[in-house]
Amino acid sequence: MSDDGSRRRTFLKGTAGAIGLTALAGCFENSGTSGNGNGNGTGGSVPGEDGEMIMTTSTETTAAYSMSQVIANAVTQNSDLDVQARPSEGTNANIGRLGSDDADISYIQNWTASKIANEEDPFTDLSYQPQQAFHLYDLAWFLCSANDGWTNVSDIGSGDSISPTPSGSGTAEMLEYALSFVTEDYDRISLDYGEQGSAMSEGRLDAGAGTFINGSVEPGWLQQMKGTVDLRLLQWSDDVVSELEDDPAIIMNSVDTTGLENYAYAPDTLHTPGLSYNFVVRDDFSDETLTAFLETLWEQREGLSESNALLGPMAEGEHWTTNGYTTIPFHPAAAEFYQDKGVWNDDYEIGE
């Protein structure tokens, strides 16, 4: 993903949304059972010291889950560790799973990381400190439309129907916040990603959401939209871009669209807010196991793309510490590992 040098780390403002609260309801309560026998700090062994790790990302249909399967297999087949990739409800639920010992290493995104740092609901009383391990991928989110002549988010007017991803998603909260810098005078509707193209063609949707994975890869549902309507990528005005870059609640990206095809309109450089997804562990996770995990994955990094092309960027060592959060620390074992590999960023905090 292109980086214009002006990335910002998230510190949310205002009240927290209700993202994933249903999924979290059982996750923050210690049921007395453990997914891996670590004991959740109640007299059991140190998390991960048995060499068994459960990795969680999102649901089974997502690219992230497929990527986690490849990562888990690569480590298990090339070390003494036993890593299992399992589906999860998403980033908020992953924090609960770590706390209840139903996961050992899980991904979150910067929006969630900021809520944790600010102790916002539903993370007001965590029993542990999440610490970063490595970067997985980035999603650059944008608004798009099939309306003739629309080129800018500012073209959204009173009464226009807008679906900035389905209501209740973490992305929706972020996009709605960014959209508030332009207008709040629109008709907020909620459509699943695969429904947007048909809704635009039928005149039921004026603008919806799109995303690029790692700045260039188009998910299948976005390609479907392009095949259904003449899709237009909406730019943010320069003054709004400046405001968003200065706002600590947003990470801004600059995406080169010149290599992308079949859009009715796309600026050469699309400025867009995004989310960065990083894996985290608990602060009491075994140093030795995390080091062994990272060392094995590092040794296998150049071949990961053979199983999943989206893992191609991991072949470059700098990717592992790209877009780390300044809101939560790195695990000491991970920080030492990256220092040894020469890819550490001194802007990041090292946990205790």
CSV table of N, CA and C in Angstrom, one decimal, residues 134-290:
chain,number,residue,atom,x,y,z
A,134,PHE,N,2.9,-9.0,14.8
A,134,PHE,CA,3.3,-8.7,13.5
A,134,PHE,C,2.1,-8.2,12.7
A,135,HIS,N,2.4,-7.5,11.6
A,135,HIS,CA,1.4,-6.9,10.7
A,135,HIS,C,0.9,-7.9,9.6
A,136,LEU,N,-0.4,-8.0,9.4
A,136,LEU,CA,-0.9,-8.9,8.4
A,136,LEU,C,-1.2,-8.1,7.1
A,137,TYR,N,-2.1,-7.2,7.1
A,137,TYR,CA,-2.5,-6.5,5.8
A,137,TYR,C,-3.2,-5.2,6.1
A,138,ASP,N,-3.5,-4.5,5.1
A,138,ASP,CA,-4.2,-3.2,5.2
A,138,ASP,C,-5.4,-3.2,4.3
A,139,LEU,N,-6.5,-2.6,4.7
A,139,LEU,CA,-7.6,-2.4,3.9
A,139,LEU,C,-7.9,-0.9,3.7
A,140,ALA,N,-7.8,-0.4,2.5
A,140,ALA,CA,-8.1,1.0,2.2
A,140,ALA,C,-9.5,1.1,1.8
A,141,TRP,N,-10.3,1.8,2.6
A,141,TRP,CA,-11.8,1.9,2.3
A,141,TRP,C,-12.1,3.2,1.6
A,142,PHE,N,-13.1,3.1,0.7
A,142,PHE,CA,-13.5,4.3,0.0
A,142,PHE,C,-15.0,4.2,-0.3
A,143,LEU,N,-15.5,5.4,-0.7
A,143,LEU,CA,-16.9,5.4,-1.1
A,143,LEU,C,-17.0,5.4,-2.7
A,144,CYS,N,-18.0,4.8,-3.2
A,144,CYS,CA,-18.1,4.7,-4.7
A,144,CYS,C,-19.5,4.8,-5.1
A,145,SER,N,-19.7,5.1,-6.4
A,145,SER,CA,-21.1,5.4,-6.8
A,145,SER,C,-21.2,5.1,-8.3
A,146,ALA,N,-22.5,4.9,-8.7
A,146,ALA,CA,-22.7,4.8,-10.2
A,146,ALA,C,-23.5,6.0,-10.7
A,147,ASN,N,-23.6,7.0,-9.9
A,147,ASN,CA,-24.3,8.3,-10.3
A,147,ASN,C,-23.4,9.0,-11.3
A,148,ASP,N,-24.0,9.4,-12.5
A,148,ASP,CA,-23.3,10.1,-13.5
A,148,ASP,C,-22.8,11.4,-12.9
A,149,GLY,N,-21.5,11.7,-13.2
A,149,GLY,CA,-20.9,13.0,-12.8
A,149,GLY,C,-20.3,13.0,-11.4
A,150,TRP,N,-20.6,12.1,-10.6
A,150,TRP,CA,-20.1,12.1,-9.3
A,150,TRP,C,-18.6,11.7,-9.3
A,151,THR,N,-17.8,12.5,-8.6
A,151,THR,CA,-16.3,12.3,-8.6
A,151,THR,C,-15.8,12.5,-7.2
A,152,ASN,N,-16.6,13.1,-6.3
A,152,ASN,CA,-16.1,13.5,-5.0
A,152,ASN,C,-17.1,13.1,-3.9
A,153,VAL,N,-16.6,12.9,-2.7
A,153,VAL,CA,-17.5,12.6,-1.6
A,153,VAL,C,-18.4,13.8,-1.3
A,154,SER,N,-18.0,15.0,-1.7
A,154,SER,CA,-18.8,16.2,-1.5
A,154,SER,C,-20.0,16.2,-2.4
A,155,ASP,N,-20.1,15.3,-3.4
A,155,ASP,CA,-21.2,15.3,-4.3
A,155,ASP,C,-22.4,14.7,-3.5
A,156,ILE,N,-22.2,14.0,-2.4
A,156,ILE,CA,-23.3,13.5,-1.6
A,156,ILE,C,-24.1,14.6,-1.1
A,157,GLY,N,-25.4,14.6,-1.3
A,157,GLY,CA,-26.3,15.7,-0.9
A,157,GLY,C,-27.4,15.2,0.0
A,158,SER,N,-28.3,16.1,0.4
A,158,SER,CA,-29.4,15.8,1.3
A,158,SER,C,-30.3,14.7,0.7
A,159,GLY,N,-30.6,13.7,1.5
A,159,GLY,CA,-31.5,12.7,1.1
A,159,GLY,C,-30.9,11.6,0.3
A,160,ASP,N,-29.6,11.7,-0.1
A,160,ASP,CA,-28.9,10.6,-0.9
A,160,ASP,C,-28.8,9.4,0.0
A,161,SER,N,-29.0,8.2,-0.6
A,161,SER,CA,-28.8,7.0,0.2
A,161,SER,C,-27.4,6.5,0.1
A,162,ILE,N,-26.8,6.3,1.3
A,162,ILE,CA,-25.4,6.0,1.5
A,162,ILE,C,-25.3,4.7,2.4
A,163,SER,N,-24.5,3.8,2.0
A,163,SER,CA,-24.2,2.6,2.8
A,163,SER,C,-22.7,2.5,3.0
A,164,PRO,N,-22.2,3.1,4.0
A,164,PRO,CA,-20.8,3.0,4.3
A,164,PRO,C,-20.4,1.7,5.1
A,165,THR,N,-20.7,0.6,4.4
A,165,THR,CA,-20.6,-0.8,4.9
A,165,THR,C,-21.8,-1.1,5.8
A,166,PRO,N,-22.2,-2.3,6.0
A,166,PRO,CA,-23.3,-2.7,6.8
A,166,PRO,C,-23.3,-2.1,8.2
A,167,SER,N,-24.4,-1.6,8.8
A,167,SER,CA,-24.4,-1.0,10.1
A,167,SER,C,-23.9,-2.1,11.1
A,168,GLY,N,-23.1,-1.6,12.1
A,168,GLY,CA,-22.6,-2.4,13.1
A,168,GLY,C,-21.2,-2.9,12.9
A,169,SER,N,-20.7,-2.8,11.7
A,169,SER,CA,-19.3,-3.2,11.5
A,169,SER,C,-18.3,-2.1,12.0
A,170,GLY,N,-17.1,-2.6,12.3
A,170,GLY,CA,-16.1,-1.6,12.7
A,170,GLY,C,-15.7,-0.7,11.6
A,171,THR,N,-15.8,-1.1,10.4
A,171,THR,CA,-15.5,-0.3,9.2
A,171,THR,C,-16.6,0.8,9.1
A,172,ALA,N,-17.8,0.4,9.4
A,172,ALA,CA,-18.9,1.4,9.3
A,172,ALA,C,-18.7,2.6,10.2
A,173,GLU,N,-18.2,2.3,11.4
A,173,GLU,CA,-18.0,3.3,12.4
A,173,GLU,C,-16.9,4.3,11.9
A,174,MET,N,-15.8,3.7,11.4
A,174,MET,CA,-14.8,4.5,10.9
A,174,MET,C,-15.2,5.4,9.7
A,175,LEU,N,-15.9,4.8,8.7
A,175,LEU,CA,-16.3,5.5,7.5
A,175,LEU,C,-17.3,6.6,7.8
A,176,GLU,N,-18.2,6.3,8.7
A,176,GLU,CA,-19.2,7.3,9.1
A,176,GLU,C,-18.5,8.5,9.8
A,177,TYR,N,-17.5,8.2,10.6
A,177,TYR,CA,-16.7,9.3,11.2
A,177,TYR,C,-16.1,10.1,10.2
A,178,ALA,N,-15.4,9.5,9.2
A,178,ALA,CA,-14.7,10.2,8.2
A,178,ALA,C,-15.7,11.0,7.3
A,179,LEU,N,-16.9,10.4,7.0
A,179,LEU,CA,-17.9,11.1,6.2
A,179,LEU,C,-18.5,12.3,6.9
A,180,SER,N,-18.4,12.3,8.3
A,180,SER,CA,-18.9,13.5,9.0
A,180,SER,C,-18.1,14.7,8.8
A,181,PHE,N,-16.9,14.6,8.3
A,181,PHE,CA,-16.1,15.8,7.9
A,181,PHE,C,-16.6,16.5,6.7
A,182,VAL,N,-17.5,15.8,5.9
A,182,VAL,CA,-18.1,16.3,4.7
A,182,VAL,C,-19.5,16.7,4.9
A,183,THR,N,-20.3,15.7,5.4
A,183,THR,CA,-21.7,15.9,5.6
A,183,THR,C,-22.3,14.9,6.5
A,184,GLU,N,-23.4,15.2,7.2
A,184,GLU,CA,-24.2,14.2,8.0
A,184,GLU,C,-25.6,14.2,7.5
A,185,ASP,N,-25.8,14.9,6.4
A,185,ASP,CA,-27.2,15.1,5.8
A,185,ASP,C,-27.4,14.1,4.7
A,186,TYR,N,-27.5,12.9,5.0
A,186,TYR,CA,-27.7,11.8,4.0
A,186,TYR,C,-28.6,10.7,4.6
A,187,ASP,N,-29.1,9.9,3.8
A,187,ASP,CA,-30.0,8.8,4.2
A,187,ASP,C,-29.1,7.6,4.5
A,188,ARG,N,-28.9,7.2,5.7
A,188,ARG,CA,-28.0,6.1,6.0
A,188,ARG,C,-28.8,4.8,5.9
A,189,ILE,N,-28.4,4.0,4.9
A,189,ILE,CA,-29.0,2.7,4.8
A,189,ILE,C,-27.9,1.6,5.0
A,190,SER,N,-28.3,0.4,5.1
A,190,SER,CA,-27.3,-0.7,5.4
A,190,SER,C,-27.5,-1.8,4.4
A,191,LEU,N,-26.5,-2.0,3.6
A,191,LEU,CA,-26.5,-3.1,2.6
A,191,LEU,C,-25.3,-4.0,2.7
A,192,ASP,N,-25.4,-5.3,2.5
A,192,ASP,CA,-24.3,-6.1,2.5
A,192,ASP,C,-23.4,-5.8,1.2
A,193,TYR,N,-22.2,-6.1,1.2
A,193,TYR,CA,-21.3,-5.8,0.1
A,193,TYR,C,-21.8,-6.3,-1.2
A,194,GLY,N,-22.2,-7.5,-1.2
A,194,GLY,CA,-22.7,-8.1,-2.5
A,194,GLY,C,-24.0,-7.6,-3.0
A,195,GLU,N,-24.7,-6.8,-2.2
A,195,GLU,CA,-26.0,-6.2,-2.6
A,195,GLU,C,-25.8,-4.8,-3.3
A,196,GLN,N,-24.7,-4.2,-3.1
A,196,GLN,CA,-24.5,-2.8,-3.5
A,196,GLN,C,-24.7,-2.6,-5.0
A,197,GLY,N,-24.1,-3.5,-5.8
A,197,GLY,CA,-24.2,-3.3,-7.3
A,197,GLY,C,-25.6,-3.3,-7.8
A,198,SER,N,-26.4,-4.2,-7.4
A,198,SER,CA,-27.8,-4.3,-7.8
A,198,SER,C,-28.6,-3.1,-7.3
A,199,ALA,N,-28.3,-2.7,-6.0
A,199,ALA,CA,-29.0,-1.6,-5.5
A,199,ALA,C,-28.7,-0.3,-6.2
A,200,MET,N,-27.4,-0.1,-6.7
A,200,MET,CA,-27.1,1.0,-7.5
A,200,MET,C,-27.8,1.0,-8.8
A,201,SER,N,-27.8,-0.2,-9.5
A,201,SER,CA,-28.4,-0.3,-10.8
A,201,SER,C,-29.9,0.0,-10.7
A,202,GLU,N,-30.5,-0.3,-9.6
A,202,GLU,CA,-32.0,-0.1,-9.4
A,202,GLU,C,-32.3,1.3,-8.8
A,203,GLY,N,-31.3,2.1,-8.6
A,203,GLY,CA,-31.5,3.5,-8.1
A,203,GLY,C,-31.8,3.5,-6.6
A,204,ARG,N,-31.5,2.4,-5.8
A,204,ARG,CA,-31.8,2.4,-4.4
A,204,ARG,C,-30.6,2.9,-3.6
A,205,LEU,N,-29.4,3.0,-4.2
A,205,LEU,CA,-28.2,3.3,-3.5
A,205,LEU,C,-27.4,4.4,-4.3
A,206,ASP,N,-27.1,5.5,-3.7
A,206,ASP,CA,-26.3,6.5,-4.3
A,206,ASP,C,-24.8,6.4,-4.2
A,207,ALA,N,-24.4,5.9,-3.0
A,207,ALA,CA,-23.0,5.6,-2.8
A,207,ALA,C,-22.8,4.5,-1.8
A,208,GLY,N,-21.9,3.6,-2.1
A,208,GLY,CA,-21.6,2.5,-1.2
A,208,GLY,C,-20.1,2.4,-0.8
A,209,ALA,N,-19.7,1.3,-0.2
A,209,ALA,CA,-18.3,1.2,0.2
A,209,ALA,C,-17.6,0.2,-0.7
A,210,GLY,N,-16.3,0.5,-0.8
A,210,GLY,CA,-15.4,-0.4,-1.5
A,210,GLY,C,-14.1,-0.5,-0.8
A,211,THR,N,-13.3,-1.4,-1.1
A,211,THR,CA,-12.0,-1.6,-0.4
A,211,THR,C,-10.9,-2.2,-1.4
A,212,PHE,N,-9.7,-1.8,-1.1
A,212,PHE,CA,-8.5,-2.4,-1.8
A,212,PHE,C,-7.7,-3.1,-0.7
A,213,ILE,N,-7.4,-4.3,-0.9
A,213,ILE,CA,-6.5,-5.1,0.0
A,213,ILE,C,-5.1,-4.8,-0.3
A,214,ASN,N,-4.4,-4.3,0.7
A,214,ASN,CA,-3.0,-3.9,0.5
A,214,ASN,C,-2.8,-2.9,-0.6
A,215,GLY,N,-3.8,-2.1,-0.9
A,215,GLY,CA,-3.6,-1.0,-1.8
A,215,GLY,C,-3.9,-1.3,-3.2
A,216,SER,N,-4.1,-2.6,-3.6
A,216,SER,CA,-4.3,-2.9,-5.0
A,216,SER,C,-5.2,-4.0,-5.3
A,217,VAL,N,-5.4,-5.0,-4.4
A,217,VAL,CA,-6.2,-6.2,-4.7
A,217,VAL,C,-7.6,-5.9,-4.5
A,218,GLU,N,-8.4,-6.2,-5.5
A,218,GLU,CA,-9.9,-6.0,-5.4
A,218,GLU,C,-10.6,-7.2,-5.0
A,219,PRO,N,-11.4,-7.2,-3.9
A,219,PRO,CA,-12.1,-8.3,-3.5
A,219,PRO,C,-13.2,-8.7,-4.5
A,220,GLY,N,-13.7,-9.9,-4.5
A,220,GLY,CA,-14.6,-10.4,-5.5
A,220,GLY,C,-15.9,-9.6,-5.6
A,221,TRP,N,-16.4,-9.1,-4.4
A,221,TRP,CA,-17.6,-8.4,-4.4
A,221,TRP,C,-17.5,-7.0,-5.1
A,222,LEU,N,-16.2,-6.4,-5.0
A,222,LEU,CA,-16.0,-5.2,-5.7
A,222,LEU,C,-15.9,-5.4,-7.2
A,223,GLN,N,-15.3,-6.5,-7.6
A,223,GLN,CA,-15.3,-6.8,-9.1
A,223,GLN,C,-16.7,-7.0,-9.6
A,224,GLN,N,-17.5,-7.6,-8.8
A,224,GLN,CA,-18.9,-7.8,-9.1
A,224,GLN,C,-19.6,-6.5,-9.3
A,225,MET,N,-19.4,-5.5,-8.5
A,225,MET,CA,-20.0,-4.2,-8.6
A,225,MET,C,-19.6,-3.6,-9.9
A,226,LYS,N,-18.3,-3.7,-10.3
A,226,LYS,CA,-17.9,-3.1,-11.5
A,226,LYS,C,-18.5,-3.8,-12.7
A,227,GLY,N,-18.9,-5.1,-12.6
A,227,GLY,CA,-19.6,-5.8,-13.7
A,227,GLY,C,-21.0,-5.5,-13.8
A,228,THR,N,-21.6,-4.9,-12.7
A,228,THR,CA,-23.0,-4.6,-12.7
A,228,THR,C,-23.3,-3.1,-13.1
A,229,VAL,N,-22.5,-2.2,-12.6
A,229,VAL,CA,-22.7,-0.8,-12.9
A,229,VAL,C,-21.4,-0.1,-13.4
A,230,ASP,N,-21.5,1.1,-13.9
A,230,ASP,CA,-20.3,1.9,-14.2
A,230,ASP,C,-19.9,2.6,-12.9
A,231,LEU,N,-18.9,1.9,-12.3
A,231,LEU,CA,-18.6,2.3,-10.9
A,231,LEU,C,-17.6,3.5,-10.9
A,232,ARG,N,-17.8,4.4,-10.0
A,232,ARG,CA,-17.0,5.6,-9.9
A,232,ARG,C,-16.4,5.7,-8.5
A,233,LEU,N,-15.1,5.9,-8.4
A,233,LEU,CA,-14.4,6.0,-7.1
A,233,LEU,C,-14.5,7.5,-6.7
A,234,LEU,N,-15.0,7.7,-5.5
A,234,LEU,CA,-15.2,9.1,-5.0
A,234,LEU,C,-13.9,9.6,-4.2
A,235,GLN,N,-13.4,10.7,-4.6
A,235,GLN,CA,-12.2,11.3,-4.0
A,235,GLN,C,-12.7,12.2,-2.8
A,236,TRP,N,-11.8,12.4,-1.9
A,236,TRP,CA,-12.0,13.4,-0.8
A,236,TRP,C,-11.3,14.7,-1.2
A,237,SER,N,-12.0,15.8,-1.0
A,237,SER,CA,-11.4,17.1,-1.3
A,237,SER,C,-10.1,17.3,-0.6
A,238,ASP,N,-9.2,18.2,-1.1
A,238,ASP,CA,-7.9,18.4,-0.5
A,238,ASP,C,-8.0,18.9,0.9
A,239,ASP,N,-9.0,19.8,1.1
A,239,ASP,CA,-9.1,20.4,2.5
A,239,ASP,C,-9.6,19.4,3.5
A,240,VAL,N,-10.4,18.5,3.0
A,240,VAL,CA,-10.9,17.4,3.9
A,240,VAL,C,-9.8,16.4,4.2
A,241,VAL,N,-9.0,16.1,3.1
A,241,VAL,CA,-7.9,15.2,3.3
A,241,VAL,C,-6.9,15.7,4.4
A,242,SER,N,-6.7,17.0,4.3
A,242,SER,CA,-5.8,17.6,5.3
A,242,SER,C,-6.3,17.5,6.7
A,243,GLU,N,-7.7,17.7,6.8
A,243,GLU,CA,-8.3,17.6,8.2
A,243,GLU,C,-8.2,16.1,8.7
A,244,LEU,N,-8.5,15.2,7.8
A,244,LEU,CA,-8.4,13.8,8.2
A,244,LEU,C,-7.0,13.3,8.5
A,245,GLU,N,-6.0,13.8,7.8
A,245,GLU,CA,-4.6,13.5,8.1
A,245,GLU,C,-4.2,14.0,9.5
A,246,ASP,N,-4.8,15.2,9.8
A,246,ASP,CA,-4.5,15.8,11.1
A,246,ASP,C,-5.3,15.2,12.3
A,247,ASP,N,-6.3,14.5,12.0
A,247,ASP,CA,-7.1,13.9,13.0
A,247,ASP,C,-6.6,12.6,13.5
A,248,PRO,N,-6.3,12.4,14.8
A,248,PRO,CA,-5.7,11.1,15.3
A,248,PRO,C,-6.7,10.0,15.2
A,249,ALA,N,-7.9,10.2,14.8
A,249,ALA,CA,-8.9,9.1,14.7
A,249,ALA,C,-8.9,8.4,13.4
A,250,ILE,N,-8.0,8.8,12.5
A,250,ILE,CA,-8.0,8.3,11.1
A,250,ILE,C,-6.6,8.0,10.6
A,251,ILE,N,-6.5,6.9,9.9
A,251,ILE,CA,-5.3,6.6,9.1
A,251,ILE,C,-5.6,6.8,7.7
A,252,MET,N,-4.9,7.7,7.0
A,252,MET,CA,-5.1,8.1,5.6
A,252,MET,C,-4.1,7.4,4.7
A,253,ASN,N,-4.5,6.9,3.6
A,253,ASN,CA,-3.7,6.2,2.6
A,253,ASN,C,-3.8,7.0,1.3
A,254,SER,N,-2.7,6.8,0.5
A,254,SER,CA,-2.7,7.3,-0.9
A,254,SER,C,-2.6,6.1,-1.8
A,255,VAL,N,-3.6,5.8,-2.6
A,255,VAL,CA,-3.6,4.6,-3.4
A,255,VAL,C,-3.5,5.0,-4.9
A,256,ASP,N,-2.5,4.4,-5.5
A,256,ASP,CA,-2.3,4.6,-7.0
A,256,ASP,C,-3.3,3.7,-7.7
A,257,THR,N,-4.2,4.3,-8.5
A,257,THR,CA,-5.2,3.6,-9.2
A,257,THR,C,-5.0,3.4,-10.7
A,258,THR,N,-3.8,3.9,-11.1
A,258,THR,CA,-3.6,3.9,-12.6
A,258,THR,C,-3.5,2.5,-13.2
A,259,GLY,N,-3.2,1.5,-12.3
A,259,GLY,CA,-3.1,0.2,-12.8
A,259,GLY,C,-4.4,-0.6,-12.7
A,260,LEU,N,-5.5,0.0,-12.2
A,260,LEU,CA,-6.8,-0.6,-12.0
A,260,LEU,C,-7.6,-0.3,-13.3
A,261,GLU,N,-8.4,-1.3,-13.6
A,261,GLU,CA,-9.2,-1.2,-14.9
A,261,GLU,C,-10.7,-1.2,-14.6
A,262,ASN,N,-11.4,-0.7,-15.6
A,262,ASN,CA,-12.9,-0.8,-15.7
A,262,ASN,C,-13.6,0.0,-14.7
A,263,TYR,N,-13.1,1.1,-14.3
A,263,TYR,CA,-13.8,2.1,-13.5
A,263,TYR,C,-14.3,3.2,-14.4
A,264,ALA,N,-15.5,3.6,-14.2
A,264,ALA,CA,-16.0,4.8,-15.0
A,264,ALA,C,-15.3,6.0,-14.6
A,265,TYR,N,-14.9,6.2,-13.4
A,265,TYR,CA,-14.1,7.3,-12.9
A,265,TYR,C,-13.2,6.8,-11.8
A,266,ALA,N,-11.9,7.2,-11.8
A,266,ALA,CA,-11.0,7.0,-10.7
A,266,ALA,C,-9.9,8.0,-10.8
A,267,PRO,N,-9.7,8.8,-9.8
A,267,PRO,CA,-8.5,9.7,-9.8
A,267,PRO,C,-7.2,8.9,-9.8
A,268,ASP,N,-6.2,9.5,-10.3
A,268,ASP,CA,-4.9,8.7,-10.4
A,268,ASP,C,-4.4,8.3,-9.0
A,269,THR,N,-4.6,9.2,-8.0
A,269,THR,CA,-4.3,8.9,-6.7
A,269,THR,C,-5.5,9.1,-5.8
A,270,LEU,N,-6.0,8.0,-5.2
A,270,LEU,CA,-7.2,8.1,-4.4
A,270,LEU,C,-6.7,8.2,-2.9
A,271,HIS,N,-7.1,9.3,-2.3
A,271,HIS,CA,-6.9,9.5,-0.8
A,271,HIS,C,-8.0,8.9,-0.1
A,272,THR,N,-7.7,8.0,0.8
A,272,THR,CA,-8.8,7.2,1.5
A,272,THR,C,-8.4,6.8,2.9
A,273,PRO,N,-9.3,6.8,3.8
A,273,PRO,CA,-9.1,6.2,5.1
A,273,PRO,C,-9.0,4.7,5.1
A,274,GLY,N,-8.2,4.2,6.0
A,274,GLY,CA,-8.1,2.7,6.0
A,274,GLY,C,-7.9,2.1,7.3
A,275,LEU,N,-7.8,0.8,7.4
A,275,LEU,CA,-7.6,0.1,8.6
A,275,LEU,C,-6.4,-0.9,8.4
A,276,SER,N,-5.6,-0.9,9.5
A,276,SER,CA,-4.4,-1.8,9.5
A,276,SER,C,-4.6,-2.9,10.5
A,277,TYR,N,-4.4,-4.2,10.0
A,277,TYR,CA,-4.7,-5.4,10.8
A,277,TYR,C,-3.4,-6.0,11.3
A,278,ASN,N,-3.2,-6.1,12.6
A,278,ASN,CA,-2.0,-6.6,13.2
A,278,ASN,C,-2.4,-7.7,14.2
A,279,PHE,N,-1.5,-8.7,14.3
A,279,PHE,CA,-1.7,-9.8,15.3
A,279,PHE,C,-1.2,-9.4,16.6
A,280,VAL,N,-1.9,-9.7,17.7
A,280,VAL,CA,-1.6,-9.4,19.0
A,280,VAL,C,-1.6,-10.7,19.9
A,281,VAL,N,-0.9,-10.6,21.0
A,281,VAL,CA,-0.9,-11.7,22.0
A,281,VAL,C,-1.1,-11.0,23.4
A,282,ARG,N,-1.3,-11.8,24.4
A,282,ARG,CA,-1.3,-11.3,25.7
A,282,ARG,C,0.0,-10.9,26.2
A,283,ASP,N,0.1,-10.0,27.2
A,283,ASP,CA,1.4,-9.6,27.7
A,283,ASP,C,2.1,-10.6,28.4
A,284,ASP,N,1.4,-11.7,28.9
A,284,ASP,CA,2.1,-12.8,29.6
A,284,ASP,C,2.4,-14.0,28.7
A,285,PHE,N,2.3,-13.8,27.3
A,285,PHE,CA,2.5,-14.9,26.4
A,285,PHE,C,4.0,-15.2,26.4
A,286,SER,N,4.3,-16.5,26.3
A,286,SER,CA,5.7,-17.0,26.3
A,286,SER,C,6.6,-16.4,25.3
A,287,ASP,N,7.7,-15.8,25.9
A,287,ASP,CA,8.7,-15.2,25.0
A,287,ASP,C,9.3,-16.2,24.0
A,288,GLU,N,9.6,-17.4,24.6
A,288,GLU,CA,10.3,-18.5,23.7
A,288,GLU,C,9.4,-18.9,22.6
A,289,THR,N,8.1,-19.1,22.9
A,289,THR,CA,7.2,-19.6,21.9
A,289,THR,C,7.0,-18.5,20.8
A,290,LEU,N,6.8,-17.3,21.2
A,290,LEU,CA,6.6,-16.2,20.2
A,290,LEU,C,7.8,-16.1,19.4
